[in-house]
Every structure is written in C-alpha cells, then in structure tokens.
mmCIF file of C-alpha atoms in Angstrom:
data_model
loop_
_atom_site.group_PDB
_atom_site.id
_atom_site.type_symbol
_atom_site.label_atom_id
_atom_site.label_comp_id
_atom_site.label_asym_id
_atom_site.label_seq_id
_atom_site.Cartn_x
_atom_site.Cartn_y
_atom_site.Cartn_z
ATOM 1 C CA UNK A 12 -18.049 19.048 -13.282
ATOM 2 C CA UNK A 13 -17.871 19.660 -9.660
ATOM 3 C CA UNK A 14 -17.411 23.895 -10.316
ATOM 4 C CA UNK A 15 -21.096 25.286 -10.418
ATOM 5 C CA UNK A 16 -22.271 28.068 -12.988
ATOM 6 C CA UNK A 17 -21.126 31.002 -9.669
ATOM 7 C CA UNK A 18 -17.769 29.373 -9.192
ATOM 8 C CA UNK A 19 -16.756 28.904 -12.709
ATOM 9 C CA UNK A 20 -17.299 32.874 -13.313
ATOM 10 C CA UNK A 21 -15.527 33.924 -10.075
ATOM 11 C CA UNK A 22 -12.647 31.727 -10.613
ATOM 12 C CA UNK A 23 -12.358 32.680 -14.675
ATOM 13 C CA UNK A 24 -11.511 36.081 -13.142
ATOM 14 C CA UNK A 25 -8.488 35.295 -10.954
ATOM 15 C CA UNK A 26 -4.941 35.972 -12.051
ATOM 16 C CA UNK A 27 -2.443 32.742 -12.457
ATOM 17 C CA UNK A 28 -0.914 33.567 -8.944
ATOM 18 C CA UNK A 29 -4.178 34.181 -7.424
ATOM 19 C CA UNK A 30 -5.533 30.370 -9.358
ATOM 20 C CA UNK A 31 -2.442 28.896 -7.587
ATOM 21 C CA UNK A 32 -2.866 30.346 -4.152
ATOM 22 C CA UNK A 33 -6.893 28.933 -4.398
ATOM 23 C CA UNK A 34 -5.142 25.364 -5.269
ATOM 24 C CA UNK A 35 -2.820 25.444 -2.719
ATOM 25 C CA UNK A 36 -5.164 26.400 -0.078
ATOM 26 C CA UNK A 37 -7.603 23.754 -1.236
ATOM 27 C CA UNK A 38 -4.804 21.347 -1.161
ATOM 28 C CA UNK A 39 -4.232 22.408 2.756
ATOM 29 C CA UNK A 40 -7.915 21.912 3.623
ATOM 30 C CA UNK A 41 -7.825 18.504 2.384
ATOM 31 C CA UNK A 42 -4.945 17.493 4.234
ATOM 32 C CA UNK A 43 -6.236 19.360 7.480
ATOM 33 C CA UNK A 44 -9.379 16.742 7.010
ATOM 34 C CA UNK A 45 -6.906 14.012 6.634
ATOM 35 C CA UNK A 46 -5.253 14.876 9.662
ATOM 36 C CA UNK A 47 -8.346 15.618 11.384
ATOM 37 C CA UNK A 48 -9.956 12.179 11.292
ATOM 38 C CA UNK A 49 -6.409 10.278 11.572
ATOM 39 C CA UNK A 50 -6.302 12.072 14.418
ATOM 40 C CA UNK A 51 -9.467 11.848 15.830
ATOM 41 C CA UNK A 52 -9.705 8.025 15.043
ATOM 42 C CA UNK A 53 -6.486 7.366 16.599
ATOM 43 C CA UNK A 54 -8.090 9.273 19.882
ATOM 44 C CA UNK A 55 -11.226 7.205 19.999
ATOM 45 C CA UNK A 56 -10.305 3.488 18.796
ATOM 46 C CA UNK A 57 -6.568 3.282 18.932
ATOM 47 C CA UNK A 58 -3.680 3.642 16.305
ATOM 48 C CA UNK A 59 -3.917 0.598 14.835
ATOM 49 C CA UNK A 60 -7.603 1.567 13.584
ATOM 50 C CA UNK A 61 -6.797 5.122 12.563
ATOM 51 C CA UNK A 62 -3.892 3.280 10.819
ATOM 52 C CA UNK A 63 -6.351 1.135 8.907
ATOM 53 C CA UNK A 64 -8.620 3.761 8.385
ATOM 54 C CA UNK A 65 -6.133 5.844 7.139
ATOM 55 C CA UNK A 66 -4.668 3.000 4.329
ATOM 56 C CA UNK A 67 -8.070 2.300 3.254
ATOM 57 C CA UNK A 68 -9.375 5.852 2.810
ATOM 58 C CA UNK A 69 -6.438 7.004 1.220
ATOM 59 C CA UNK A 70 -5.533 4.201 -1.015
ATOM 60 C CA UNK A 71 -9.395 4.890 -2.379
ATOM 61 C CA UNK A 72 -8.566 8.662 -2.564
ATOM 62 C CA UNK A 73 -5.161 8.421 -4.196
ATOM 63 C CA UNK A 74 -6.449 5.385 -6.858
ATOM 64 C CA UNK A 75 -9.769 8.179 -7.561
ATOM 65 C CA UNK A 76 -6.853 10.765 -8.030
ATOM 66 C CA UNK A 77 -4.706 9.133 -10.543
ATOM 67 C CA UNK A 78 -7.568 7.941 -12.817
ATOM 68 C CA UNK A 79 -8.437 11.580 -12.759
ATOM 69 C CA UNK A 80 -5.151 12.785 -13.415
ATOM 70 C CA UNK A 81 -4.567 10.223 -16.044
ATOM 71 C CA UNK A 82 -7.842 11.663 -17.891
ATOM 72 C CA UNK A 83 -7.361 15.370 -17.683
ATOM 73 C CA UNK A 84 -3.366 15.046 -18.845
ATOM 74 C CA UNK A 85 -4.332 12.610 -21.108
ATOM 75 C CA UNK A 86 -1.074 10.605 -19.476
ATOM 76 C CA UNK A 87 0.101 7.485 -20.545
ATOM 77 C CA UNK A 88 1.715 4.212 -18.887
ATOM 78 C CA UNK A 89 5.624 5.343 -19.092
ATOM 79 C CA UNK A 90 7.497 6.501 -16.107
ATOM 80 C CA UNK A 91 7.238 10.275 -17.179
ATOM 81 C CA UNK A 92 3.345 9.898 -16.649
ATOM 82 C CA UNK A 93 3.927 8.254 -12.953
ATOM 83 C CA UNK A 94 6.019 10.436 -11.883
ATOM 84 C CA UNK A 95 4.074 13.483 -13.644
ATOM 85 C CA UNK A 96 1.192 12.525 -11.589
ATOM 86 C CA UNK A 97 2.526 11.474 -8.313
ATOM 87 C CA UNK A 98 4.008 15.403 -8.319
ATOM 88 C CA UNK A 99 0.728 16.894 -9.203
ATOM 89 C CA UNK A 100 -1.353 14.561 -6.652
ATOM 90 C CA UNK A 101 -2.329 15.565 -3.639
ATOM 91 C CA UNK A 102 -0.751 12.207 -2.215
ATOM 92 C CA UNK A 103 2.181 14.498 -1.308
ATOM 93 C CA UNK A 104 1.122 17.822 -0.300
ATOM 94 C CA UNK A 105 1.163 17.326 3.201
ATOM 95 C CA UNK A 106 5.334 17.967 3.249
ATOM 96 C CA UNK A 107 8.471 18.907 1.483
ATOM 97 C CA UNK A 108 9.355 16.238 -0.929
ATOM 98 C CA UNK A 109 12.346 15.880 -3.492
ATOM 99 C CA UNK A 110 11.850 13.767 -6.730
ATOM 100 C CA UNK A 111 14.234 12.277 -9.311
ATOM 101 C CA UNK A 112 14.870 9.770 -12.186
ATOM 102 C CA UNK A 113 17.158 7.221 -10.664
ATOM 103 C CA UNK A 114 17.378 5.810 -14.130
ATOM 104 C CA UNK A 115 15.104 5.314 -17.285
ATOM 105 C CA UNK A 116 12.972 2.920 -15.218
ATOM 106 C CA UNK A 117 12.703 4.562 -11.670
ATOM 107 C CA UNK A 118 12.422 7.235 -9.980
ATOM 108 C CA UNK A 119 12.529 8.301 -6.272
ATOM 109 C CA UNK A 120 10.402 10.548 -3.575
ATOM 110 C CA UNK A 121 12.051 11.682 -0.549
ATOM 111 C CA UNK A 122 9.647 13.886 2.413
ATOM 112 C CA UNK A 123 12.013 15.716 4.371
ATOM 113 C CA UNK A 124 9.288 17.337 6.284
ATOM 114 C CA UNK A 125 6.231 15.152 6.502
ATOM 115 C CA UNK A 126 3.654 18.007 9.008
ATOM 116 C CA UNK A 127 1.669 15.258 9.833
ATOM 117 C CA UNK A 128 4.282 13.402 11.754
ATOM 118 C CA UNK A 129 6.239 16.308 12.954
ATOM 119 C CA UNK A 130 2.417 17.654 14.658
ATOM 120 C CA UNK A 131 1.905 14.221 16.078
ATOM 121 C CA UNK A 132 5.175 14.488 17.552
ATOM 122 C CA UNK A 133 5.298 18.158 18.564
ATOM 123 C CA UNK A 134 1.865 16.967 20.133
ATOM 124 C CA UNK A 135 3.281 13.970 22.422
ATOM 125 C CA UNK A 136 1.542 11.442 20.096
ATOM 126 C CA UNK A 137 4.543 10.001 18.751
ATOM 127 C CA UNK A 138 5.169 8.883 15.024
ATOM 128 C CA UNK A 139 2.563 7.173 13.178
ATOM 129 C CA UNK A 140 3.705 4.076 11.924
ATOM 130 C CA UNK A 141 2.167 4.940 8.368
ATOM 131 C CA UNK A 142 4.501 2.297 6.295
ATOM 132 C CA UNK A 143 1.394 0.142 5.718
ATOM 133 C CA UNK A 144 -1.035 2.947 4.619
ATOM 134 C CA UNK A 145 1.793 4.648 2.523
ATOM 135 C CA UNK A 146 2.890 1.680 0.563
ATOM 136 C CA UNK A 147 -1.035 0.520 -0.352
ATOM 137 C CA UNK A 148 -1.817 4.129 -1.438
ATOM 138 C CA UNK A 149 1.934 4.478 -3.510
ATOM 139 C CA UNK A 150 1.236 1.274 -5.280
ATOM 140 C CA UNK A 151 -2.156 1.758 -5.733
ATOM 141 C CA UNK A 152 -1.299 4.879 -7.509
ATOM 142 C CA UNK A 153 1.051 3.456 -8.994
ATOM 143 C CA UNK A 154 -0.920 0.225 -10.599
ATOM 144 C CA UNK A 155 -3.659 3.030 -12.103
ATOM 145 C CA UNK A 156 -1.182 4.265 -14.258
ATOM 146 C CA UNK A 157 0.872 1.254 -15.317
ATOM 147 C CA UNK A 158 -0.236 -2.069 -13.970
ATOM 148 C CA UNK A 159 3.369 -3.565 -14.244
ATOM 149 C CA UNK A 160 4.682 -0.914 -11.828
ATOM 150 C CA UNK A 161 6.378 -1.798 -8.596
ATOM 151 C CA UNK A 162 6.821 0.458 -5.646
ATOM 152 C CA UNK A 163 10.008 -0.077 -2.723
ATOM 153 C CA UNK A 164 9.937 1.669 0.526
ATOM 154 C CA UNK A 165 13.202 2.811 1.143
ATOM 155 C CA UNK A 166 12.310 3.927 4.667
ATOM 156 C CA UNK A 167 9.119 4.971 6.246
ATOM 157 C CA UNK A 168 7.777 4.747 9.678
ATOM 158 C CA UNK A 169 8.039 2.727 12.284
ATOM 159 C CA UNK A 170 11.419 2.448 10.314
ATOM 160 C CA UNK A 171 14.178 4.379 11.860
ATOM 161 C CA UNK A 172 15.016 7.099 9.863
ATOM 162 C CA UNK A 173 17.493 9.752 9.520
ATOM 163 C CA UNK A 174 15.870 13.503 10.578
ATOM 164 C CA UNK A 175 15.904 14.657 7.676
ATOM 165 C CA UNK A 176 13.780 12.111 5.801
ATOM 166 C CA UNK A 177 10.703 10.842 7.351
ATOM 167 C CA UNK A 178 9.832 8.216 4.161
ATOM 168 C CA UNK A 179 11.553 7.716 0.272
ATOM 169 C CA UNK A 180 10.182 5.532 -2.172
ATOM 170 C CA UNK A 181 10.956 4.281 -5.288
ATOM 171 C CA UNK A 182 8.640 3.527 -8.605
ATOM 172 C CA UNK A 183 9.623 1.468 -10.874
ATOM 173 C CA UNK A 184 8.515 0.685 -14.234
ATOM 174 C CA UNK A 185 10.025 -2.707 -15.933
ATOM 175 C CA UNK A 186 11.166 -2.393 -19.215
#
C-alpha cells in the first residue's frame, strides 16, 4: 500500500465530504503534472514530441489505472465494468464529460470542457492535436478490461469540432 502508518490514521479521521475533497484535489495535482510536462515538452522539443510523450506516458498510466481499478472493484469484462472504470479513472478528470449507454454494447464520452485545451488556447498555444495520444490511452484502457473491446473517435483534435465538445468516444463491447 502506498498510504504509510501517519497517513492511514489522519485520513481514517476525515468525514466522507472531507475524503472526497482530498481525492479531488489529488486528482487536480495529477493533472497539473500532466499539463506541466506536456507543456513544458512541447516548449523545449516541439509538439509533435510532447505529443508522443504525452500518448506514451499516458497510455502506460491509464493501462496501470484500469488493472488497478479492475482489482479493487473486483470488475469484470462486460460493458458496465468499462464504463464503471473509465468514470472513476483519472483518464477524465481534466474536464466536464457526459457518459451514456448508446445500447447494450456501447457507450459514449463526450468533454465539453477539456482545461487542458481551453489553457493552451487561452495561452496562444493553440489546440493540441491529442487524437493520437487519446485514442492509444482509450483503447488501451479499454483492452485491460475486455480484450475484444473496440474504441471510435467520434471527434477529437486536430478534428474540427463543435464548441461545445472538444472530443466523444465510443466503447464498444461485441456481443
């Protein structure tokens, strides 16, 4: 267990809110990281490299994720379990995201507000064309829990894209 002996008896004492602010916050920190060394990459070699960079170090991150996810909510290989742990994930943290069952064999995510993209862009750096990086870390993801899943890109950048939805995907798991 990552939580020392100190941690584990500080945390036992917070209230459910105060448990959920902590995972929140920790969620933020590791997307400021993420941000940080996109960004910082992108400054030094180029955005092709931080794109690379980015793809590689989050596909690892997001596979590590599920196969933890998958243990602790003893989850199984159905489409409840994918989508299940795509929500709880960090993969998606970094915005305001909608999903739904499209059917019994798919469901959809939709970011509305990805902060990444809309900093980049607030800071003259334009969108990142993250299509690449987000469809190795979705199926990725996707493959820990069900190896027969398939993942679609509806839209993501350098796709145009309507304002309100910087990426959607879709998961499907054949029958």
């Amino acid at each position: 267990m990552a939580l020392n002996k100190t941690q584990m008896e500080r945390l036992s004492k917070l209230s459910q809110s105060d448990l959920l602010d902590f995972i929140d916050m920790l969620q933020k920190n590791w997307w400021n990281l993420q941000n940080n060394y996109v960004l910082y990459i992108n400054n030094t070699y180029g955005e092709e490299a931080a794109v690379k960079a980015d793809s590689h170090c989050f596909t690892a991150n997001a596979r590590t994720q599920m196969h933890r996810l998958k243990k602790l909510f003893h989850l199984k290989d159905d489409l409840q379990s994918l989508m299940d742990a795509m929500i709880l994930s960090t993969i998606w943290v970094n915005s305001d995201y909608d999903a739904w069952k499209v059917d019994d064999n798919k469901f959809r995510i939709r970011v509305h507000n990805c902060y990444q993209q809309i900093r980049r862009v607030q800071d003259g750096l334009g969108e990142l064309p993250c299509k690449p990086a987000g469809f190795s870390i979705c199926e990725e993801a996707a493959k820990v829990i069900n190896q027969n899943a398939e993942v679609k890109c509806i839209v993501c950048p350098p796709d145009r894209h309507p304002v309100d939805v910087w990426c959607e995907w879709e998961f499907i798991m054949p029958q």
